[in-house]
Short mmCIF file of C-alpha atoms in Angstrom, two decimals:
data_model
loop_
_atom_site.label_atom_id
_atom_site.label_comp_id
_atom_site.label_asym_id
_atom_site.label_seq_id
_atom_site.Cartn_x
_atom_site.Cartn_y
_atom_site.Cartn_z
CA UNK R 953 -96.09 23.32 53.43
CA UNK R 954 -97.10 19.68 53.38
CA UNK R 955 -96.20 19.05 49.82
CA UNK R 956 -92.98 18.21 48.22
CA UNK R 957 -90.88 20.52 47.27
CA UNK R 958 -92.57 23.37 50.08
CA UNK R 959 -94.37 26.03 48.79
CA UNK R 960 -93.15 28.86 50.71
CA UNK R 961 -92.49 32.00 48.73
CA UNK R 962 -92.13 36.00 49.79
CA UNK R 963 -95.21 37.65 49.00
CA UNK R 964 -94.44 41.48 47.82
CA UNK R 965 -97.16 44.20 47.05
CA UNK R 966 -97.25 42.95 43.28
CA UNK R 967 -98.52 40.02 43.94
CA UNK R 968 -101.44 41.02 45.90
CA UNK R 969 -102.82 43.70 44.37
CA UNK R 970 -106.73 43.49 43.34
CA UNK R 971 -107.10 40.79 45.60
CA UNK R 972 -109.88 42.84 48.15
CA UNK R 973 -112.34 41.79 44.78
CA UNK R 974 -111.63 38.46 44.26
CA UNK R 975 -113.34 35.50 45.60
CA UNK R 976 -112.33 32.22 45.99
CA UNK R 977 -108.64 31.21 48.04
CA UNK R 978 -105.97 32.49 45.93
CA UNK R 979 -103.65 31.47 48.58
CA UNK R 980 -104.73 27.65 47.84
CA UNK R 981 -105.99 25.62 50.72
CA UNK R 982 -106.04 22.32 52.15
CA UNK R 983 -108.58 20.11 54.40
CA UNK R 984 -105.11 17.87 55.88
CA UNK R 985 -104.70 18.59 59.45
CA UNK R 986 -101.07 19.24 61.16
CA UNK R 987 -101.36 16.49 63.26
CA UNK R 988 -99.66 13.64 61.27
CA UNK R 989 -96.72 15.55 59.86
CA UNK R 990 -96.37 18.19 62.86
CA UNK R 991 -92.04 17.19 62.29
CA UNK R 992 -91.79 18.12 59.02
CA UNK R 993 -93.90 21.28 59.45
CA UNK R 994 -91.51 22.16 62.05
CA UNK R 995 -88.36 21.30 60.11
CA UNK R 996 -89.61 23.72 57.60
CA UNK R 997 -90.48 26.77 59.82
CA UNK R 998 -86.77 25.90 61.00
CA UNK R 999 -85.32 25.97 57.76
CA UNK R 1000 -87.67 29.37 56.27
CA UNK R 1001 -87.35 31.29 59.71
CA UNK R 1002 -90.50 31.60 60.12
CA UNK R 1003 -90.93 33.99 63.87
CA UNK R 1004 -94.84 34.37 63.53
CA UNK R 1005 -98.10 32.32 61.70
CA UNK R 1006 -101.34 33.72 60.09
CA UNK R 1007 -103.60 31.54 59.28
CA UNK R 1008 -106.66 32.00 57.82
CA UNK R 1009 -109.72 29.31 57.10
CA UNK R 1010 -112.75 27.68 58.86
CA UNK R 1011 -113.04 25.17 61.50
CA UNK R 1012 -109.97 23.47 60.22
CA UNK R 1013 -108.15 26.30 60.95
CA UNK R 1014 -109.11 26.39 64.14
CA UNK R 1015 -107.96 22.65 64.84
CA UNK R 1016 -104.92 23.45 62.99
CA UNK R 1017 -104.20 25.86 65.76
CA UNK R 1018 -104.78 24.04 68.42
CA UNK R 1019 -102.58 20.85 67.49
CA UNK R 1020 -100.21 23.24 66.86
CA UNK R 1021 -100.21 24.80 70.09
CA UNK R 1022 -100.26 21.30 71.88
CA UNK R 1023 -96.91 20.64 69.68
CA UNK R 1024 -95.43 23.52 71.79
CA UNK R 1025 -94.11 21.22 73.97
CA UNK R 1026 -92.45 19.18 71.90
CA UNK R 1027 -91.51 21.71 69.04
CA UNK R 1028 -89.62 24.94 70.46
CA UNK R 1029 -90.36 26.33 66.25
CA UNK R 1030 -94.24 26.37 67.09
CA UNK R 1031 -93.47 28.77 70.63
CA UNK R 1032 -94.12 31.83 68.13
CA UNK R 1033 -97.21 34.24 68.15
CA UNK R 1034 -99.72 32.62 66.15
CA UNK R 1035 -103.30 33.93 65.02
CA UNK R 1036 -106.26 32.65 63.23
CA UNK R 1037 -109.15 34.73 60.80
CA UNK R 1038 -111.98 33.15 60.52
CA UNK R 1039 -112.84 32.80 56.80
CA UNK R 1040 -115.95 30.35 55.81
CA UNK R 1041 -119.82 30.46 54.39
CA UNK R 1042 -120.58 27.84 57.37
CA UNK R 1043 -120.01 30.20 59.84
CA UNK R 1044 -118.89 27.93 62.30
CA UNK R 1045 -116.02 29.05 64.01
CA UNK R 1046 -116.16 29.18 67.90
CA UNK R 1047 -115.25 32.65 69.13
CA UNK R 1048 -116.56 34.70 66.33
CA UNK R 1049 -120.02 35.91 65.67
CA UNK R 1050 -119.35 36.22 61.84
CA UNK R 1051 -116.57 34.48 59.52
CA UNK R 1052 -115.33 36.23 56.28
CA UNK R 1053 -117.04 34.84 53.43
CA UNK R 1054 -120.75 34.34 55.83
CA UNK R 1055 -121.75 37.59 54.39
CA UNK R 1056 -121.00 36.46 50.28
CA UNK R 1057 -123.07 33.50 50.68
CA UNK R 1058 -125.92 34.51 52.56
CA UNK R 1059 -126.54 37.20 49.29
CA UNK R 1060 -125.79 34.46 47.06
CA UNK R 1061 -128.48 32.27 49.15
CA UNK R 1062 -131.40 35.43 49.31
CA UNK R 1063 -131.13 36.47 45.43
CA UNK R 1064 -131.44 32.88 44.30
CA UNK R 1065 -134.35 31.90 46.44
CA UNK R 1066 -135.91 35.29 45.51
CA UNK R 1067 -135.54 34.04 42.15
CA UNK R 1068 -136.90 31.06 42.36
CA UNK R 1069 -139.75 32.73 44.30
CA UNK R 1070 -140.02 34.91 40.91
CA UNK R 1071 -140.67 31.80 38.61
CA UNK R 1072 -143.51 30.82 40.47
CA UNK R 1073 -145.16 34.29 39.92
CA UNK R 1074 -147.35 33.57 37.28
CA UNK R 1075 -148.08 30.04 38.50
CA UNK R 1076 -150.31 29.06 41.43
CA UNK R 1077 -150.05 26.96 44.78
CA UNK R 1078 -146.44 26.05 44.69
CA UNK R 1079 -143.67 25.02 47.12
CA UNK R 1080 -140.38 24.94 47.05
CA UNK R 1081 -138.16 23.08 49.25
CA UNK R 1082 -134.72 24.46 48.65
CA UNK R 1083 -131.48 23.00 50.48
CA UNK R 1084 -128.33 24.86 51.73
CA UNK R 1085 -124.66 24.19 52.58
CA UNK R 1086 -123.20 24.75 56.15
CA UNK R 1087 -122.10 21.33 57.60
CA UNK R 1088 -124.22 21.04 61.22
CA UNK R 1089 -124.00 24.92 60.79
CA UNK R 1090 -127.80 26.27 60.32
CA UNK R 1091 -126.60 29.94 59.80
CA UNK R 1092 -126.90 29.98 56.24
CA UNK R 1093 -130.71 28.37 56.27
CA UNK R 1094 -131.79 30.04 59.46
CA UNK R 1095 -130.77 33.90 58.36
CA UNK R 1096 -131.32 33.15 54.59
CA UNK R 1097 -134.76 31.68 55.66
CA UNK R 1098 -135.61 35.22 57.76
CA UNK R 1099 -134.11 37.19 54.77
CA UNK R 1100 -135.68 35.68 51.94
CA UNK R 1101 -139.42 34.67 54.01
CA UNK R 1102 -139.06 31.74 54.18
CA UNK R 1103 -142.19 29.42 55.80
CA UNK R 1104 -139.86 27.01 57.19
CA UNK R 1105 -136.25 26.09 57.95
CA UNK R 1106 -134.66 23.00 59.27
CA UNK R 1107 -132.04 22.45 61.09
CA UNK R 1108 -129.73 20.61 62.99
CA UNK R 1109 -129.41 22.53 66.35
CA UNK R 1110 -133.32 22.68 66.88
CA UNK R 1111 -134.63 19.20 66.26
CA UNK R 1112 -137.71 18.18 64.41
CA UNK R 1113 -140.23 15.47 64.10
CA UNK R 1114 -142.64 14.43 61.81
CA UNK R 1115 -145.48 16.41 63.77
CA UNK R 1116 -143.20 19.54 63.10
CA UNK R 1117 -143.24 18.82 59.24
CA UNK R 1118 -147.22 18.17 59.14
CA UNK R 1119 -147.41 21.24 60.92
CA UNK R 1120 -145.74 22.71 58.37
CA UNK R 1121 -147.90 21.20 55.69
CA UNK R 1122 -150.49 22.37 57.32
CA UNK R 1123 -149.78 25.76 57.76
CA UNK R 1124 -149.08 25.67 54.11
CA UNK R 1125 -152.26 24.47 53.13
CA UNK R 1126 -154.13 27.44 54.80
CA UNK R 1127 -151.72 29.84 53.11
CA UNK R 1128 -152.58 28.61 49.66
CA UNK R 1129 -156.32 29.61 51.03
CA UNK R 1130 -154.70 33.28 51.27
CA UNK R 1131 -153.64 36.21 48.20
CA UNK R 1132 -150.22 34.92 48.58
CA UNK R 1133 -150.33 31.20 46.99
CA UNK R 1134 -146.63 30.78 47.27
CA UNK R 1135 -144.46 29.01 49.82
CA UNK R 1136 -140.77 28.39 50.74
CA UNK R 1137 -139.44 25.89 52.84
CA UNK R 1138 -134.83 25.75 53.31
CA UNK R 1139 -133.28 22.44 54.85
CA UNK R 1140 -129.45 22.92 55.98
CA UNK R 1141 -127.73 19.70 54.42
CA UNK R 1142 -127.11 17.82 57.83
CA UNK R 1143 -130.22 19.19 59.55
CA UNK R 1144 -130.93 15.24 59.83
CA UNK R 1145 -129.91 11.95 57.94
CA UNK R 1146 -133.56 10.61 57.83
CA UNK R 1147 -135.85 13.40 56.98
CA UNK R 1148 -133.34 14.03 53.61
CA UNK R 1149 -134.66 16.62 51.13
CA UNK R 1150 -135.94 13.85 48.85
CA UNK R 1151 -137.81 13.06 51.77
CA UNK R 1152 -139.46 16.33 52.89
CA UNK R 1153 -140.05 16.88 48.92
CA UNK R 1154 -142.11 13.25 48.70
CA UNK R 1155 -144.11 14.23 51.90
CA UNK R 1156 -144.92 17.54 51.11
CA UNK R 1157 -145.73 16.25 47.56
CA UNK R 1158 -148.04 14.07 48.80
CA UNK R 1159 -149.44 16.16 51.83
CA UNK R 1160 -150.40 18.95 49.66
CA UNK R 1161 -151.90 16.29 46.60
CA UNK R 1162 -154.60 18.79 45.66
CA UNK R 1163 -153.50 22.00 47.33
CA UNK R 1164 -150.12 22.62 46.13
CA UNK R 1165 -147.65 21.09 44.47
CA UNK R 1166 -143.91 21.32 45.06
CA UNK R 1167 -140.41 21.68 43.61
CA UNK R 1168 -137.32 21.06 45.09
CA UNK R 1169 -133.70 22.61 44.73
CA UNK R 1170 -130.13 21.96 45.82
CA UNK R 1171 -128.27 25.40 45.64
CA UNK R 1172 -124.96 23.29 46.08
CA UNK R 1173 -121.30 25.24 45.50
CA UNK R 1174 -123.40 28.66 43.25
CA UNK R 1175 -124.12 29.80 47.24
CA UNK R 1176 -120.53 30.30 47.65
CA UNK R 1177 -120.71 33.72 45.80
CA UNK R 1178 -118.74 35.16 43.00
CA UNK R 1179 -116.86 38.40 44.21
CA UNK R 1180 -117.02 39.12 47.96
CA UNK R 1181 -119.62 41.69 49.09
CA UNK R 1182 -118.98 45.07 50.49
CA UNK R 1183 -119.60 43.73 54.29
CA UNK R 1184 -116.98 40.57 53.44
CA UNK R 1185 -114.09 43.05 51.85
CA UNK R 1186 -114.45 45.62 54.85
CA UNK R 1187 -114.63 42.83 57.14
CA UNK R 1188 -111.48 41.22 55.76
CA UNK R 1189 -109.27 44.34 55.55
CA UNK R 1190 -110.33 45.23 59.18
CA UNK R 1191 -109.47 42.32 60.84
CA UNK R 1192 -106.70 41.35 59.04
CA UNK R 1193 -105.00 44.86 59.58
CA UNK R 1194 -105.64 44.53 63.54
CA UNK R 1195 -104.20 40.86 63.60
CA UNK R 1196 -100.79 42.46 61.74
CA UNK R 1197 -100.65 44.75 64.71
CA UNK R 1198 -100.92 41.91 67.19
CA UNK R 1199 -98.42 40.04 65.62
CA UNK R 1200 -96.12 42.89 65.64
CA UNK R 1201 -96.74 43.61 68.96
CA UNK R 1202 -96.60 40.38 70.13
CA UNK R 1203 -93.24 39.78 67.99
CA UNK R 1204 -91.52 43.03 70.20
CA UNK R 1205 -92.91 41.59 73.67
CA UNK R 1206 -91.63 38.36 72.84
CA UNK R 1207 -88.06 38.94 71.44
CA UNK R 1208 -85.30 37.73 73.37
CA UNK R 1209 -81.75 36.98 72.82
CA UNK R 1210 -81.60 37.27 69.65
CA UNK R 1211 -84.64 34.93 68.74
CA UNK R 1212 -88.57 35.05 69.26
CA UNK R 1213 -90.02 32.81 72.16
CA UNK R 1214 -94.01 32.72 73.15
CA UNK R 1215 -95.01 30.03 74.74
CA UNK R 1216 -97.99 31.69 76.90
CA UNK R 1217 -101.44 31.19 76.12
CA UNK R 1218 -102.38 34.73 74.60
CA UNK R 1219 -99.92 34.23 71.69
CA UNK R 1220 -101.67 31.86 70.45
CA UNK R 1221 -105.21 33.73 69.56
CA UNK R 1222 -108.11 33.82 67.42
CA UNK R 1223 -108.92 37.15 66.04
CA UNK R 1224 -113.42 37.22 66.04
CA UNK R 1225 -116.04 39.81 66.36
CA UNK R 1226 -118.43 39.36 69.50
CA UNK R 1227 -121.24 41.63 69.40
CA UNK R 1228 -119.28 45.26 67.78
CA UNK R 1229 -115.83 44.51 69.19
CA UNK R 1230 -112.70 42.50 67.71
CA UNK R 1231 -111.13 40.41 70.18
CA UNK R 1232 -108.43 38.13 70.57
CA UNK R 1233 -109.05 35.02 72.31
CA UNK R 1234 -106.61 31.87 73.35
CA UNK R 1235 -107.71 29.21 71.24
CA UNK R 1236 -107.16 26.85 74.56
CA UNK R 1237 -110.35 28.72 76.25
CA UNK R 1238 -112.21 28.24 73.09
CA UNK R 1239 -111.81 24.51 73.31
CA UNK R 1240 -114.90 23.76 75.73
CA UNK R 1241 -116.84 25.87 73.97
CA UNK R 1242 -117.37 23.96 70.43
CA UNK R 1243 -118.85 20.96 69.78
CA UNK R 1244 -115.91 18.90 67.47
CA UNK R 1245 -117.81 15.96 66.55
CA UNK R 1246 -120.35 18.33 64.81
CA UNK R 1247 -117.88 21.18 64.12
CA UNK R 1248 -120.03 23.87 65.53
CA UNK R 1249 -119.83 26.33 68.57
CA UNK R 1250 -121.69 24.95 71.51
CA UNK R 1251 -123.81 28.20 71.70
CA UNK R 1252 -124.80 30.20 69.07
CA UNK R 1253 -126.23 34.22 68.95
CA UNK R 1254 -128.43 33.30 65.66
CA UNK R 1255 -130.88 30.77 67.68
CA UNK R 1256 -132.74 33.66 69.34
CA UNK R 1257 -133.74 35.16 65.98
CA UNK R 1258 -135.79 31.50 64.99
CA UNK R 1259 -138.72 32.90 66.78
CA UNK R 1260 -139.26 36.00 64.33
CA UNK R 1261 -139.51 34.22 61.32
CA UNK R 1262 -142.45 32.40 62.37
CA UNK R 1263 -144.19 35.31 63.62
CA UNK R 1264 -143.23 36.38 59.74
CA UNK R 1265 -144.56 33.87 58.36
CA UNK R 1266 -147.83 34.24 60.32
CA UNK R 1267 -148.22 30.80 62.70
CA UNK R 1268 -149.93 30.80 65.41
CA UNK R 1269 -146.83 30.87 67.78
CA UNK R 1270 -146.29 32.80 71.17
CA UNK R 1271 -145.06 36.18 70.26
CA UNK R 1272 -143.09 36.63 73.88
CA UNK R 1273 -139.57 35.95 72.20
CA UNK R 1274 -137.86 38.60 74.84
CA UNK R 1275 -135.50 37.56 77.60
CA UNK R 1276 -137.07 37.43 81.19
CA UNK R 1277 -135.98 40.04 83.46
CA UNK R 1278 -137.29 40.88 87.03
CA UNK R 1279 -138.44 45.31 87.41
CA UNK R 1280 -137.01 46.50 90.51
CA UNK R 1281 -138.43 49.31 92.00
CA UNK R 1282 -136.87 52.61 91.61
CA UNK R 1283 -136.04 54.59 94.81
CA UNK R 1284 -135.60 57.90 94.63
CA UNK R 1285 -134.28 60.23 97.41
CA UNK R 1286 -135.71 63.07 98.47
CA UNK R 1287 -134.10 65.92 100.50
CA UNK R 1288 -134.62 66.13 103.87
CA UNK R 1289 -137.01 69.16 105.29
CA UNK R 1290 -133.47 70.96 106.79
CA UNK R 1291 -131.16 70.07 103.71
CA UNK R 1292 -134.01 72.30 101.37
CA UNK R 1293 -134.08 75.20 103.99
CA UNK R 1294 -130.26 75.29 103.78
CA UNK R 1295 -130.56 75.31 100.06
CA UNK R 1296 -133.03 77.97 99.96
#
């Protein structure tokens, strides 16, 4: 839309057919937020008749959707229903549990570390450090980590410190002692600026001098999968079916006089799954809940699943990783003496 001449051409069945298999955007895509060139946007939903907007993408997405909204008030062409589908590996999209595209990589993530795993098979006491893609994200090293047992896995949303990674050394070092002389330790990208993966590789290098020696990888772009798995493509169709019928809803309840108008907050939505349902939720609410600097959600459902894989990986950890609740005492009533003799 931002280039010259516009790219904005009818898309029939034809042209979409086969697409459920394909990875990759075959839509195109583009990091350049609306912000700057919000005018000529405008001029061209003018000029196409545009009465509705999908979009679909990551966290820049998202902050596409919100300067749009904010350009309501200056832009009557952006007072249409407008949606967003989470789509990216990071899996960093306030308002959604899962993104399209979360479910491709983390395979892509688990088969190569298992193979990697595999090449050490025949030789003894190694480690391998292996980093992951995600931004600030640490989905993709946290539930790759659990999936492919991992020892260890840094990120950015639970700090570390040196005494963290000699811990980890250590615990290392008594594992070699074990049948399984293996280990595997995943670093998210951004987890922190200082402690790099050349870093973690030198120290554990030189930590384990005698013990183990270790091996480091950078999975880089292979983790964003070839096709789409089963979970992605049933994902996809599901959500993007149920955000048609919202925007043809939303189209009906907001035709008037002969031309669309929505300028509420609800027509302006993002379309995530929390927990097992699919809801639809004004990007403006979502605003306080993400971090932008970092680009992540301010909470995150993943977190409380950190615990199990050190309990996996056997350290000697508290294994109380339940939420507290408080019993109450159950009261039960019993019939009164008369109530029983009526019954009887």
């Amino acid at each position: 839309m931002l280039s010259s001449p516009p790219q904005i051409r009818e898309i029939k069945w034809a042209d979409v057919g086969g697409w459920t298999g394909q990875g990759g955007s075959l839509l195109g895509t583009k990091r350049t937020l609306p912000a700057k060139h919000v005018e000529k946007i405008a001029e061209q939903m003018r000029m196409n008749n545009i009465n509705a907007l999908l979009i679909v993408g990551g966290f820049e997405a998202f902050e596409s959707l919100l300067q749009l909204y904010e350009a309501r008030t200056t832009y009557e062409e952006f007072c249409i229903p407008m949606c967003m589908l989470p789509a990216t590996i990071s899996n960093n999209v306030p308002g959604t549990d899962l993104s399209i595209g979360a479910d491709t990589a983390l395979n892509a993530i688990v088969e190569t570390c298992d193979r990697i795993k595999q090449s050490a098979s025949g030789t003894k006491r190694r480690v391998f450090i292996i980093e992951t893609m995600g931004g600030y994200c640490g989905y993709l090293a946290s539930v790759g980590g659990l999936a492919a047992g991992a020892d260890a896995a840094y990120i950015y949303e639970e700090p570390f410190d040196i005494k963290d990674l000699q811990a980890n050394v250590e615990h290392l070092t008594e594992k070699m002692k074990t049948s399984i002389q293996r280990g595997l330790v995943l670093r998210n990208e951004n987890c922190n600026e200082n402690y790099t993966t050349d870093f973690i590789y030198q120290l554990y290098s030189e930590e384990g001098k005698g013990v183990f020696d270790s091996r480091k990888n950078v999975l880089g772009h292979m983790q964003q999968g070839g096709a789409p798995s089963p979970f992605d493509r049933n994902f996809g169709t599901k959500i993007s079916a149920k955000a048609m019928q919202w925007v043809t809803k939303k189209l009906t309840e907001t035709f008037r006089h002969g031309r669309v108008f929505a300028n509420t907050e609800d027509s302006c939505c993002l379309l995530g799954m929390r927990r097992r349902a699919l809801v639809f939720q004004p990007v403006v609410q979502l605003k306080d809940e993400t971090d932008f600097v970092h680009r992540i959600p301010k909470e995150q459902w993943w977190l409380k699943l950190r615990p199990l894989m050190k309990i996996l990986a056997k350290y000697k950890t508290s294994y109380d990783v339940s939420d507290s609740g408080q019993l109450e005492h159950v009261i039960r009533n019993r019939p009164k003496e008369s109530d029983a003799s009526v019954a009887m």
